[in-house]
PDB file of C-alpha atoms in Angstrom:
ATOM      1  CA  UNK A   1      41.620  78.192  71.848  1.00  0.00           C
ATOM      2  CA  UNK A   2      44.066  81.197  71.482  1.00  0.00           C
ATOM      3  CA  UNK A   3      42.395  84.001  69.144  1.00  0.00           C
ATOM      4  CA  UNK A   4      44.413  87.180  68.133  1.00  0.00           C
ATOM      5  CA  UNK A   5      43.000  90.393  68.441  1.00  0.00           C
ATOM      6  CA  UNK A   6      42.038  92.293  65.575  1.00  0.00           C
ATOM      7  CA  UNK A   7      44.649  95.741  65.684  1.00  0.00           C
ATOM      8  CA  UNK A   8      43.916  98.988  64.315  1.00  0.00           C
ATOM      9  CA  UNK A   9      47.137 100.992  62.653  1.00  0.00           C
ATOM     10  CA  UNK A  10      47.733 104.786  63.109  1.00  0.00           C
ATOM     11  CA  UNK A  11      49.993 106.697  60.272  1.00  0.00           C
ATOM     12  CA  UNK A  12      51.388 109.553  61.778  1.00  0.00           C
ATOM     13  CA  UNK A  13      52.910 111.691  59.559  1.00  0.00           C
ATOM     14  CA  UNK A  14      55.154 114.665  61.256  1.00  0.00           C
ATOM     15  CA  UNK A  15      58.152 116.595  60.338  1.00  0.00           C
ATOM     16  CA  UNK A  16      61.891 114.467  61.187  1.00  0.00           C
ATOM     17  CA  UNK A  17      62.748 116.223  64.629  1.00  0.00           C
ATOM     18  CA  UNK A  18      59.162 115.479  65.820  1.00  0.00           C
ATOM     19  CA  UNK A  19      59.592 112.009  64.810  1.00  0.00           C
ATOM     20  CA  UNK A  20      62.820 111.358  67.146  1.00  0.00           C
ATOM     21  CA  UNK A  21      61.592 112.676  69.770  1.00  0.00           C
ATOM     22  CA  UNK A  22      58.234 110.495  69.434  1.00  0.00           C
ATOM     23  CA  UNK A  23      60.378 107.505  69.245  1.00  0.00           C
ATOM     24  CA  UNK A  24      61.929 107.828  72.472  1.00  0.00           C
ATOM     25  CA  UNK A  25      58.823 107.564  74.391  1.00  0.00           C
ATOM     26  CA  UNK A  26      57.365 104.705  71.694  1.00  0.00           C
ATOM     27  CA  UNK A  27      58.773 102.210  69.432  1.00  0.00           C
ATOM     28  CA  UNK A  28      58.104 102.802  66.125  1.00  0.00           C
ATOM     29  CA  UNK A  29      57.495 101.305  62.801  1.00  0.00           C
ATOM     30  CA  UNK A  30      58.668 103.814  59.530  1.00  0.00           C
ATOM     31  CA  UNK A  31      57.352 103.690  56.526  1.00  0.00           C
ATOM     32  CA  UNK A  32      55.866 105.650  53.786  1.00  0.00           C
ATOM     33  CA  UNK A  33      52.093 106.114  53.333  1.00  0.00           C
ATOM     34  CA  UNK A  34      50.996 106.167  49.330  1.00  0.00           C
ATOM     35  CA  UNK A  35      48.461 107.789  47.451  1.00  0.00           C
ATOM     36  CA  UNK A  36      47.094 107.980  43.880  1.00  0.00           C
ATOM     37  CA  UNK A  37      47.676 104.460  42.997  1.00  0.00           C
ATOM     38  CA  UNK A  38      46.671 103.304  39.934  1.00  0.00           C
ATOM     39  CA  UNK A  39      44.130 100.498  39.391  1.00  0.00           C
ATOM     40  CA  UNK A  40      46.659  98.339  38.197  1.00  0.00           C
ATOM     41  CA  UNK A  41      49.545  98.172  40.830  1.00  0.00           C
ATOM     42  CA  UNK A  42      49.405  95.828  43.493  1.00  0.00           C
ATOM     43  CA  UNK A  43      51.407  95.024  46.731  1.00  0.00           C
ATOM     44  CA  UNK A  44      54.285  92.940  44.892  1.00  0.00           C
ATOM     45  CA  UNK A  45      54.492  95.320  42.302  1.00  0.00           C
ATOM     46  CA  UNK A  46      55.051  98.141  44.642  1.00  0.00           C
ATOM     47  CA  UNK A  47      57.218  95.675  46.945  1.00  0.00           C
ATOM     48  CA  UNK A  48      59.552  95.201  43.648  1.00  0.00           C
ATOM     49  CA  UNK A  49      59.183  99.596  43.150  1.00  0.00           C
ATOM     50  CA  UNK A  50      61.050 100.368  46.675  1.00  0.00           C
ATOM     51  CA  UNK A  51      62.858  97.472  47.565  1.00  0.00           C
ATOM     52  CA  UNK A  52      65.894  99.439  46.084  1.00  0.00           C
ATOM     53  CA  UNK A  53      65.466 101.722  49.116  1.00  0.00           C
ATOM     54  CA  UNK A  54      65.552  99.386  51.732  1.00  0.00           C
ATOM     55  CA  UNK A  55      64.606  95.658  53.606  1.00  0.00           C
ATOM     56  CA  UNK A  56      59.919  96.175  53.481  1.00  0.00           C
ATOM     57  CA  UNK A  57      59.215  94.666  56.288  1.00  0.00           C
ATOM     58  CA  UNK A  58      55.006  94.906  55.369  1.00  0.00           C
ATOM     59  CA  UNK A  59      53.364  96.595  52.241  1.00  0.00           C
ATOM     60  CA  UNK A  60      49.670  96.406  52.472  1.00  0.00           C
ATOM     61  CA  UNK A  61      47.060  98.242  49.706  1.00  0.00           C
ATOM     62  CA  UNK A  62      43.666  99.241  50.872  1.00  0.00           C
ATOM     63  CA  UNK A  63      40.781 100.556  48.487  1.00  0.00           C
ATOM     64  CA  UNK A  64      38.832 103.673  50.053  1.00  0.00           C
ATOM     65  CA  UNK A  65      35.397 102.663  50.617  1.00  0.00           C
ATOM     66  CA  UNK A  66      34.116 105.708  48.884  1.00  0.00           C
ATOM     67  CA  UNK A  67      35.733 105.101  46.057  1.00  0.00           C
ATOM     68  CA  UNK A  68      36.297 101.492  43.642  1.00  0.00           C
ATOM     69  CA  UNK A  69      39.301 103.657  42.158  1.00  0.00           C
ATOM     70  CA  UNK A  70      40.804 105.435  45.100  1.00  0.00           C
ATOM     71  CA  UNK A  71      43.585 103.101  47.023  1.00  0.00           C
ATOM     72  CA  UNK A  72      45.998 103.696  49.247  1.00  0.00           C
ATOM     73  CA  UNK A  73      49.287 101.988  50.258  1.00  0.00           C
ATOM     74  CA  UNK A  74      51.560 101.738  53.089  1.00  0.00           C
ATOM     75  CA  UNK A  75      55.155 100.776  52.478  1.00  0.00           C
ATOM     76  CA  UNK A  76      57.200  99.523  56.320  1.00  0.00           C
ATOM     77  CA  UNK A  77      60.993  99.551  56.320  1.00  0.00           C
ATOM     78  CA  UNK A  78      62.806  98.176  58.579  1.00  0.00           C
ATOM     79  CA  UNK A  79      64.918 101.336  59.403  1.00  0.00           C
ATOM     80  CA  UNK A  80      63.872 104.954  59.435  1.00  0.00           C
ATOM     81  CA  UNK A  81      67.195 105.333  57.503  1.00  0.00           C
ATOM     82  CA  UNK A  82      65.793 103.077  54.799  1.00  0.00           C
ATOM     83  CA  UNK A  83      62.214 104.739  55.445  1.00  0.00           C
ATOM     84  CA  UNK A  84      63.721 108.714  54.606  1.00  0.00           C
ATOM     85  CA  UNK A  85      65.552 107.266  51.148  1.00  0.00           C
ATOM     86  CA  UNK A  86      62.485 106.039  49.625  1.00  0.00           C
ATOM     87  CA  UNK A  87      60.984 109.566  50.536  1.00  0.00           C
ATOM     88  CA  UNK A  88      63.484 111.732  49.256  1.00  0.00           C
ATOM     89  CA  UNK A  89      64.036 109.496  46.528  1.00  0.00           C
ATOM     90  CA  UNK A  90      61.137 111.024  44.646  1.00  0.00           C
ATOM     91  CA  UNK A  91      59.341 112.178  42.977  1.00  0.00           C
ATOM     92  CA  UNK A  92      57.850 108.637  42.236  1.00  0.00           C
ATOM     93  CA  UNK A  93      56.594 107.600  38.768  1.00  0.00           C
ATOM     94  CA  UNK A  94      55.061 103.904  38.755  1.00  0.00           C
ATOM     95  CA  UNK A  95      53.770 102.740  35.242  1.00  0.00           C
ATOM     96  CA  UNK A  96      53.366 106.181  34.156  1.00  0.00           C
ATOM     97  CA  UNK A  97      51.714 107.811  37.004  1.00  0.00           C
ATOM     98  CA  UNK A  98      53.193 110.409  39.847  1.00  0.00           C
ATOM     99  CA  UNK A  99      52.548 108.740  42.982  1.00  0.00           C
ATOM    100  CA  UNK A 100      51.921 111.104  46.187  1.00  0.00           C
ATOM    101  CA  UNK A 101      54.374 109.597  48.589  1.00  0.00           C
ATOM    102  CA  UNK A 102      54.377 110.950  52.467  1.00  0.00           C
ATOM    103  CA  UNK A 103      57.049 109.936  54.708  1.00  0.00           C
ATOM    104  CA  UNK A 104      55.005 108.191  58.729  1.00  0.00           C
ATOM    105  CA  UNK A 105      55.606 106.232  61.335  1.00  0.00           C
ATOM    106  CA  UNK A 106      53.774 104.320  63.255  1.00  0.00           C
ATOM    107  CA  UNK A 107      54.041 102.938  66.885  1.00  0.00           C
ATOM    108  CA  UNK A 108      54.710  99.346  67.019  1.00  0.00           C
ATOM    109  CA  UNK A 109      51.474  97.246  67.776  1.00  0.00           C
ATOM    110  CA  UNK A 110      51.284  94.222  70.220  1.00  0.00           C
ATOM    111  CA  UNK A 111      49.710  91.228  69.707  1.00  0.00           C
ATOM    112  CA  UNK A 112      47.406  90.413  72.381  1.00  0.00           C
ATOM    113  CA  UNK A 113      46.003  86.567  72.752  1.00  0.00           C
ATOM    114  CA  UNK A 114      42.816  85.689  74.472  1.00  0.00           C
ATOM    115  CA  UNK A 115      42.164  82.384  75.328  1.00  0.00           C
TER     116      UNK A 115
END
């Protein structure tokens, strides 16, 4: 039996130059963390929101444990091109609502099977 192992993500969230020269020591995924999400947007709402910007490649919503209200998103591109368009594409208003938007990357995770 093959069994995947669960993978923790890191956001990283640096200025541009500091980004290039991360990537040539890691691969990297780019995308754009989210904050102050309303109650009432979810991840195919917010997939519809950016996919003017770019090919999302992953958009995942987590609630913060502290809070029931509180959730956070993060938005993948497939290019750090598409990645910095979304970001300076704001400020972002989503049904009514200014949404924090902060331009990451993250390195590119592995899979690793066990068997």
């Amino acid at each position: 039996i093959e069994k995947i192992a669960p993978q923790k993500r890191v956001f990283i969230s640096l200025p541009r130059k500091y980004m290039a020269a991360l990537s040539k020591h890691y691969p990297l995924d780019h995308g754009l963390l989210i904050m102050n999400l309303g109650h009432n947007i979810n991840e195919g709402y917010l997939r519809a929101y950016f996919k003017e910007y770019g090919d999302i490649t992953m958009c995942k919503i987590k609630t913060c444990s502290n809070s029931s209200k509180d959730k956070l998103a993060f938005v993948r591109f497939r290019t750090a091109d598409e990645a910095d368009r979304a970001d300076w594409a704001g400020p972002h208003d989503i049904r009514g609502a200014e949404i924090k938007v902060k331009r990451v990357v993250s390195p590119k995770v592995n899979i690793i099977y066990f068997t």
